[in-house]
CSV table of C-alpha atoms in Angstrom, one decimal:
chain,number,residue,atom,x,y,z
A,1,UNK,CA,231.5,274.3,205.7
A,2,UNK,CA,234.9,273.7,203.3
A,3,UNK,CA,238.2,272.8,205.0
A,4,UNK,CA,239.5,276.1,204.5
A,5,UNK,CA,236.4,278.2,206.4
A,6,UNK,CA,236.8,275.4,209.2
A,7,UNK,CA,240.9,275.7,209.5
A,8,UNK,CA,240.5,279.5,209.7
A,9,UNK,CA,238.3,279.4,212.4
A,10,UNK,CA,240.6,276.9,214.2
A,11,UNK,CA,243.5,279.1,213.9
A,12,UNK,CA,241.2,282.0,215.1
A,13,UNK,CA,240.0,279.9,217.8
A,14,UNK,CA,243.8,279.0,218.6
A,15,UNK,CA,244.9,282.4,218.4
A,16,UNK,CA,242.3,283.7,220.8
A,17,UNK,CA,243.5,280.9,223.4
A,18,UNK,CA,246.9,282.1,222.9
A,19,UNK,CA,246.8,286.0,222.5
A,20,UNK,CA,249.6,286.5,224.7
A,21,UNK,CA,252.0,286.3,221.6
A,22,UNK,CA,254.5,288.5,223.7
A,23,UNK,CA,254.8,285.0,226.2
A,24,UNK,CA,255.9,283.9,222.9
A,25,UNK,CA,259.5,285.8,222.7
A,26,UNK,CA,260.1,286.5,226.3
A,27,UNK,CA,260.0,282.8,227.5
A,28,UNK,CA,257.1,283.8,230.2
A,29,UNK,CA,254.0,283.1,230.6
A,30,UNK,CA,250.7,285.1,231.3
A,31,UNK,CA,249.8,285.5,235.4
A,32,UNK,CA,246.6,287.7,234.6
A,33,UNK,CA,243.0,286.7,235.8
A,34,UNK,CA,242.1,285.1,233.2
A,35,UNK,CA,243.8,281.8,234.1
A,36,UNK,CA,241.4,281.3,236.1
A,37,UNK,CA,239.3,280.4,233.2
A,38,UNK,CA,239.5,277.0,231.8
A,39,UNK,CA,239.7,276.8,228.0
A,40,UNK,CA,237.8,274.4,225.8
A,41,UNK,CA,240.3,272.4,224.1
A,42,UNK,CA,243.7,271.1,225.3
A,43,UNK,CA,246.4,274.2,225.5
A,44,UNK,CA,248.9,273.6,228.4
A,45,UNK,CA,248.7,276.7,230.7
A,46,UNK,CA,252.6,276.5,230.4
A,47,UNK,CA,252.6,277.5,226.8
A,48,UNK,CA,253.8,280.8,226.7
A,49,UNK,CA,250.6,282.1,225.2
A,50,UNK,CA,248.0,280.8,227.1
A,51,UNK,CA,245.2,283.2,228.4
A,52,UNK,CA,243.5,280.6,229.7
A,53,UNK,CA,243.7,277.3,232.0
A,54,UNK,CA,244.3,273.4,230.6
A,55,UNK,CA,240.9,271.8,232.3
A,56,UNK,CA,242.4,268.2,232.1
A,57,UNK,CA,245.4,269.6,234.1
A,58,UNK,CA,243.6,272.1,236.5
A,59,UNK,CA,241.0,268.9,237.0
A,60,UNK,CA,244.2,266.6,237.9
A,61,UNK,CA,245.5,269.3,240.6
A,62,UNK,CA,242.6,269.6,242.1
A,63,UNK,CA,242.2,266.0,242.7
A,64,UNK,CA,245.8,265.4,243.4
A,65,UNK,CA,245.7,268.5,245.8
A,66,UNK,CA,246.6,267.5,249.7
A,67,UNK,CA,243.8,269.7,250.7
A,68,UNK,CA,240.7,267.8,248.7
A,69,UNK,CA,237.4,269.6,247.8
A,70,UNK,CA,235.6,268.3,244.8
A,71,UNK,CA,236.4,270.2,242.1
A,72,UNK,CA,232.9,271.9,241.1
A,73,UNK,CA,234.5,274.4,239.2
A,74,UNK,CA,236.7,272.7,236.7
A,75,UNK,CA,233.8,269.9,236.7
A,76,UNK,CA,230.9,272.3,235.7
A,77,UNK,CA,232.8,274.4,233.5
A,78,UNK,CA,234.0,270.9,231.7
A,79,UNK,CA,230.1,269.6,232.0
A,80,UNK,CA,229.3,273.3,230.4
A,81,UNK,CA,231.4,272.7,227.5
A,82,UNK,CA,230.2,269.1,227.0
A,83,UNK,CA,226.6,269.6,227.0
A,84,UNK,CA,226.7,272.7,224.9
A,85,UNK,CA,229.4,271.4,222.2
A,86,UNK,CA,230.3,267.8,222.9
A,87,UNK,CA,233.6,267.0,220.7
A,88,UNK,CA,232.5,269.8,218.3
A,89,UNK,CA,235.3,271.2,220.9
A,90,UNK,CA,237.7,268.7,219.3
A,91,UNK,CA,236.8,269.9,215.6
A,92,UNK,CA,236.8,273.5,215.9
A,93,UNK,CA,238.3,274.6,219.1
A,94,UNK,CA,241.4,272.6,220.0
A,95,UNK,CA,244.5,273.9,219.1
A,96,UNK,CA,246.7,270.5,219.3
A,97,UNK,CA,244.1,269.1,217.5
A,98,UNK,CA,244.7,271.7,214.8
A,99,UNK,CA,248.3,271.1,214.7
A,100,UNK,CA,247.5,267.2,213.8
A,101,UNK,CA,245.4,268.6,211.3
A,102,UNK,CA,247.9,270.8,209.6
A,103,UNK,CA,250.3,268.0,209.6
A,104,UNK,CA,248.3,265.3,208.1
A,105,UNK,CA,247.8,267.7,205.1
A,106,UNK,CA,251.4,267.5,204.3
A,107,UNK,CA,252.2,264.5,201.4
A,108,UNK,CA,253.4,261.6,202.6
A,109,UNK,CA,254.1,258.4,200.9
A,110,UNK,CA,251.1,257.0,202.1
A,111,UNK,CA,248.2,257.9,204.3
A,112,UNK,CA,246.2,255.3,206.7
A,113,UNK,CA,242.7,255.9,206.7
A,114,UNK,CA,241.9,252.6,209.3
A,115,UNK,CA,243.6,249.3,210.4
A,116,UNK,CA,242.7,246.4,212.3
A,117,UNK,CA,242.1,247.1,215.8
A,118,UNK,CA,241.6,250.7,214.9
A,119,UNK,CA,238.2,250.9,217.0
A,120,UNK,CA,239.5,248.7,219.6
A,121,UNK,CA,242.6,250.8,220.3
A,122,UNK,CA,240.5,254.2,220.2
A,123,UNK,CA,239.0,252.6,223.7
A,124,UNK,CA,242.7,253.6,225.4
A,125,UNK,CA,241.8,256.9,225.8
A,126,UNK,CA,239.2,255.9,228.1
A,127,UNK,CA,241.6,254.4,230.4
A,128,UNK,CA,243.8,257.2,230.7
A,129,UNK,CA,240.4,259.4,231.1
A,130,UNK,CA,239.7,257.1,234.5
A,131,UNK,CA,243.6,255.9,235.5
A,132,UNK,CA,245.8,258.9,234.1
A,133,UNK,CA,243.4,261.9,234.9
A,134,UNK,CA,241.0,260.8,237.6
A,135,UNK,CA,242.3,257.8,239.8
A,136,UNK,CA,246.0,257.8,240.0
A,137,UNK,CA,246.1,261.7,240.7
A,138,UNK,CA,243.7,260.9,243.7
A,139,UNK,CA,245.6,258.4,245.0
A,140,UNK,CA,249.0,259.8,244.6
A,141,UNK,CA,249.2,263.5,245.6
A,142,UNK,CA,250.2,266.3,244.1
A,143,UNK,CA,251.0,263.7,240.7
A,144,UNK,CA,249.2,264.9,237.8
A,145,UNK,CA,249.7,261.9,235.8
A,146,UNK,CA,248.4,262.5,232.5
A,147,UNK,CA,250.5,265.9,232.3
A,148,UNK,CA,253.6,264.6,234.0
A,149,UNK,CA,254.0,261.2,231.7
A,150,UNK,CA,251.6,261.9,228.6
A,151,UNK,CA,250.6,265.2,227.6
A,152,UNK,CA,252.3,266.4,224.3
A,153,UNK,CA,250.8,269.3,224.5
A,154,UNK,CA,252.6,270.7,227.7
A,155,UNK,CA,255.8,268.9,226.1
A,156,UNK,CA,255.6,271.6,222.9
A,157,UNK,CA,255.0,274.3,225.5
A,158,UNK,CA,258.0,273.1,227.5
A,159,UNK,CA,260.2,273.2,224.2
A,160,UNK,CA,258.7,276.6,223.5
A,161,UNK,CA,259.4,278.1,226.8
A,162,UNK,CA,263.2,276.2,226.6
A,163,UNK,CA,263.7,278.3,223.4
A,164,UNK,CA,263.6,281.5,224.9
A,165,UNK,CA,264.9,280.4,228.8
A,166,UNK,CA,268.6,278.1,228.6
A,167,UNK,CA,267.9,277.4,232.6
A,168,UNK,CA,265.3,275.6,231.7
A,169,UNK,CA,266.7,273.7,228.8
A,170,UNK,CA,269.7,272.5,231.4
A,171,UNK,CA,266.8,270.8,233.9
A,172,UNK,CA,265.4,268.8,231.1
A,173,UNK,CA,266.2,264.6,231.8
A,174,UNK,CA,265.0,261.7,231.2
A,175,UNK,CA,261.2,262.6,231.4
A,176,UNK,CA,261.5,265.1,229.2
A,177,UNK,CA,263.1,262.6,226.5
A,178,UNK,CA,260.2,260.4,227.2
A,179,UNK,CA,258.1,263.2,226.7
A,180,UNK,CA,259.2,264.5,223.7
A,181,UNK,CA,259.2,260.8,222.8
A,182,UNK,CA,255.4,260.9,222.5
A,183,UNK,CA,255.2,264.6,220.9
A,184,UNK,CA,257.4,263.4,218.3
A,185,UNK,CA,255.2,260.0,217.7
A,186,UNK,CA,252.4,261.8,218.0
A,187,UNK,CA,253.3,264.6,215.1
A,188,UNK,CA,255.1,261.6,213.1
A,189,UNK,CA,251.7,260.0,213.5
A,190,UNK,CA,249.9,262.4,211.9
A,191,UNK,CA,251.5,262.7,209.0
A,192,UNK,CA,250.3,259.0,208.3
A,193,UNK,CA,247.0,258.6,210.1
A,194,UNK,CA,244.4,261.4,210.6
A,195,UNK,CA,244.6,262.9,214.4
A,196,UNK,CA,246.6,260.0,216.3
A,197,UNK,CA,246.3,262.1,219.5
A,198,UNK,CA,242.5,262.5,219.9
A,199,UNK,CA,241.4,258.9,218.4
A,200,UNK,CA,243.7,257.0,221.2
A,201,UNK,CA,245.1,258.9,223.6
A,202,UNK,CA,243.2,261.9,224.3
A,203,UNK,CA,241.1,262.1,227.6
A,204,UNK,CA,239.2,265.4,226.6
A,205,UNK,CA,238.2,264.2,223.5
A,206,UNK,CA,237.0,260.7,225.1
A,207,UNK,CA,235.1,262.9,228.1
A,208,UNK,CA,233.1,265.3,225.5
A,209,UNK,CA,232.9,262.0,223.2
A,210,UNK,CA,230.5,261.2,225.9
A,211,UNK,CA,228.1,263.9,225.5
A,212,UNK,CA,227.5,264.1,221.6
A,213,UNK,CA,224.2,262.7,222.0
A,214,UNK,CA,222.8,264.7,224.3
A,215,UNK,CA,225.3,267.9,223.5
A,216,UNK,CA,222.9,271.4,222.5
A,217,UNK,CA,224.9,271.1,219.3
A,218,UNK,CA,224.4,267.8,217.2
A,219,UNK,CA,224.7,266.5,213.7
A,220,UNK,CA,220.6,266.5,212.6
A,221,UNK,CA,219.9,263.8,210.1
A,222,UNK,CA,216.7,263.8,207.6
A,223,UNK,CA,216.2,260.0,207.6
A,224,UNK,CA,213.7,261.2,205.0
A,225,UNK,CA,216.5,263.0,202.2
A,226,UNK,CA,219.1,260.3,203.1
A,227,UNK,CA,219.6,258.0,199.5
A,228,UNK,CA,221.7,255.9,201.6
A,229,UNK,CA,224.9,257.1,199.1
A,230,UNK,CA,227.4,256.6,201.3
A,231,UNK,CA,229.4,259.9,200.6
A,232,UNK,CA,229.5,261.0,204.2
A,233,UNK,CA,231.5,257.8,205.3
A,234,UNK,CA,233.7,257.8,202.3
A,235,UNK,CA,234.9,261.6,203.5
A,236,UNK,CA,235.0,260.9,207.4
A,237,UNK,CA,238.0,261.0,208.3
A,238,UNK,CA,237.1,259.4,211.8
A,239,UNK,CA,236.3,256.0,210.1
A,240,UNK,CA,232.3,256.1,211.0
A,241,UNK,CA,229.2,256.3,209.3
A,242,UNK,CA,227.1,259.4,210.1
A,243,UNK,CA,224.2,258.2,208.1
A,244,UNK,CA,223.9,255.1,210.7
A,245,UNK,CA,225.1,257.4,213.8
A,246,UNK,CA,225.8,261.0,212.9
A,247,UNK,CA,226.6,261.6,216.4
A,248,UNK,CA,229.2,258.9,217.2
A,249,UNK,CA,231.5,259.3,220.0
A,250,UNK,CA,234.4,259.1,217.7
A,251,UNK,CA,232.6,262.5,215.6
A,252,UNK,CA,234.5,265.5,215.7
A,253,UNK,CA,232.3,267.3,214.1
A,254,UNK,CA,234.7,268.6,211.9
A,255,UNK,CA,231.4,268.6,209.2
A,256,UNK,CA,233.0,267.1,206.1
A,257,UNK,CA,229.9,265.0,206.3
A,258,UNK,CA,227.4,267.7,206.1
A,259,UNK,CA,229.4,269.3,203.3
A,260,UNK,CA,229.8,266.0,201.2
A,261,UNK,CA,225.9,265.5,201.3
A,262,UNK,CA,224.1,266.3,198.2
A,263,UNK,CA,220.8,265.5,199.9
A,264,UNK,CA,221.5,267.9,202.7
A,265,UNK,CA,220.4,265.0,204.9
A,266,UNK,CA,222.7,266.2,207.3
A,267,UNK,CA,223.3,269.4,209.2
A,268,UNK,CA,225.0,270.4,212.4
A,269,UNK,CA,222.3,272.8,214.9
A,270,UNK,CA,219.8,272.5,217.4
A,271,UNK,CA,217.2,270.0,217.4
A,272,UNK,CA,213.8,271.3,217.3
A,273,UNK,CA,210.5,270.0,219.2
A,274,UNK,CA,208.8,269.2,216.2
A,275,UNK,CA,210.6,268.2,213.4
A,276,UNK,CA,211.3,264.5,213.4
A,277,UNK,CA,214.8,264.2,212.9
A,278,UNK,CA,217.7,261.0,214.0
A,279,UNK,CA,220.6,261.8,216.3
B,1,UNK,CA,212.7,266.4,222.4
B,2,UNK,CA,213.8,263.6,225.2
B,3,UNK,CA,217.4,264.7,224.6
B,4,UNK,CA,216.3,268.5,225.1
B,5,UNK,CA,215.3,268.3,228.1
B,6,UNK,CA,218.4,266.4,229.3
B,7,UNK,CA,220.9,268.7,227.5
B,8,UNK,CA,218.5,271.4,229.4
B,9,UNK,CA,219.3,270.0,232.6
B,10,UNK,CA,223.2,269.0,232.4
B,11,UNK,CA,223.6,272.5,231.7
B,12,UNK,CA,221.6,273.8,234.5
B,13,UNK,CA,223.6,271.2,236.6
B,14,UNK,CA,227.3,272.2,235.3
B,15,UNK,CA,226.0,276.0,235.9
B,16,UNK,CA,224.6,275.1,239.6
B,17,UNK,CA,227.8,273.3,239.5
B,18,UNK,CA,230.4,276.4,238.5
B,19,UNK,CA,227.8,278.7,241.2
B,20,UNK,CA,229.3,276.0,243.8
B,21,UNK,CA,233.0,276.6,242.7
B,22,UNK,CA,232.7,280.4,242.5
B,23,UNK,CA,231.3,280.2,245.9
B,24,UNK,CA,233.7,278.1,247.7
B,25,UNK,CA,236.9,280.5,245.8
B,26,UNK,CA,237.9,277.5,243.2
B,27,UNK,CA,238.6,279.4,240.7
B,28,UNK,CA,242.1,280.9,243.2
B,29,UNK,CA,243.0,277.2,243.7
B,30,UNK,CA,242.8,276.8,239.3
B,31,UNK,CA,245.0,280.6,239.1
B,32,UNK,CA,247.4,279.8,241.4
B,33,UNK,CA,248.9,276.7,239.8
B,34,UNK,CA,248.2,278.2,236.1
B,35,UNK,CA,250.2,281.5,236.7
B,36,UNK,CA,253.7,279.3,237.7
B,37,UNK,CA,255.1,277.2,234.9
B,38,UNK,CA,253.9,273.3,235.8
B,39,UNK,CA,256.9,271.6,235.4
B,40,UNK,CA,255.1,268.3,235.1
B,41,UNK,CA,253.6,269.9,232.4
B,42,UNK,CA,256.7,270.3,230.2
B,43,UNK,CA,258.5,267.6,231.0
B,44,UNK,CA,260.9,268.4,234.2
B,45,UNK,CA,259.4,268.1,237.5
């Protein structure tokens, strides 16, 4: 699939997760049922589109909640969307990670592809998967860390919502300037490197990053047709090789790899009983 | 095939998984903080 077919289905995909354009003017957001849902990808519920519910924030309020219950719910639907997708979430369904995507096509003096301690620093977003998003909001209550000191995404709908509501731009202090800190590293970021956000600080991405081995949907590889070219790591933008492991815990499946492969060694389905095929 | 059958049963277990939510009303406790504007969330609270 070309870049163009993939950002349109993006957009679609971030459209559909935010089809309450109205929120968009009026500074509110939408109280229907469908909140109840928890989306895919990381969209604050606070945006002033949003149809659906963040599931890293509706999984920190349920553990931060003074009342405790395990959170089945959020859990299984975020086990659902793991096991079916893993990060092809990330690639296809995430609006913020759209946005990093948008911005890293803009020109800029000079792009990053990797650095040292690239890999190293990508295992950050594992700790604020256990501390930010699991632990902390156990322990203190009613603290949803990750959304109260990190999340960029809930800062843009916070400037978004500010636009069209002056009461709330007045409230905004210090953690909001920290806040907006990050956003604006973050989108700075990505002008340079490609998706700052998912490869070091994003807990969904490092949760679903789990499950792309096992995930319904993997990258297939034909050991058989595979020359051993190289193409598919030249054009990843993740920095790995999908002809050594096509389904990585850094791959976003954003398919560049399947696209730059004359061999059609690689593909992006179901694996079948049969067919002898590497994940 | 190995992975198959374990993709076949973490999705049984996240469905058996959202059944248990459903049933115990989670999905009120994930609407009621979605419909007010978190302001954790954008920066205030």
């Amino acid at each position: 699939m070309d870049n163009k077919k993939r950002t349109a289905l993006q957009a679609a995909a971030a459209l559909v997760q935010n089809a309450d354009l109205k929120g968009l003017f009026t500074g509110s957001i939408y109280k229907g049922p469908l909140k109840s849902v928890c989306v895919p990808g990381l969209n604050c519920y606070s945006c002033p589109g949003a149809i659906g519910s963040c599931p890293v924030g509706a999984l920190q309020n349920s553990l931060s909640s003074l009342s405790f219950r395990l959170p089945y719910y959020v859990l299984g639907l975020l086990l659902f969307f793991a096991s079916l997708m893993g990060r092809l979430v990330c690639g296809f369904l995430c609006p913020f990670g759209l946005l990093q995507d948008l911005l890293h096509r803009l020109s800029f003096p000079k792009k990053i592809r990797t650095f040292k301690g690239d890999m190293a620093l990508r295992k950050v977003k594992y700790a604020v998967l256990l501390f930010f998003v699991i632990l902390l909001p156990l322990t203190v209550k009613l603290t949803p860390f990750f959304c109260k000191y990190l999340c960029p995404s809930g800062t843009l709908s916070g400037i978004l919502l500010a636009l069209s509501d002056t009461t709330l731009f007045s409230l905004m202090g210090s953690r909001f300037a920290w806040k907006a800190f990050i956003l604006a590293a973050v989108l700075l970021l990505s002008l340079l490197l490609h998706r700052p956000f998912c490869k070091y600080l994003c807990p969904l991405g490092a949760f679903y990053g789990l499950f792309n081995k096992v995930s319904l949907f993997r990258i297939l590889q034909d050991p058989q047709s595979c020359i051993g070219c190289g193409a598919c790591a030249r054009v990843c933008e993740m920095g790995i090789d999908p002809s050594k492991t096509p389904n990585h815990t850094e791959c976003i499946r954003c398919t560049a790899c399947i696209t730059a492969c004359s061999q059609k060694a690689l593909r992006l389905g179901i694996e079948k009983g049969n067919k002898k095929q590497s994940t | 095939m190995k992975n198959n059958r374990l993709t076949a049963a973490l999705l049984l277990f996240a469905a058996a998984c959202i059944a248990i939510g459903l049933l115990n009303h989670q999905p009120a406790q994930v609407l009621m903080k979605a419909v007010t504007i978190c302001l954790e969330c954008v920066g205030i609270g």
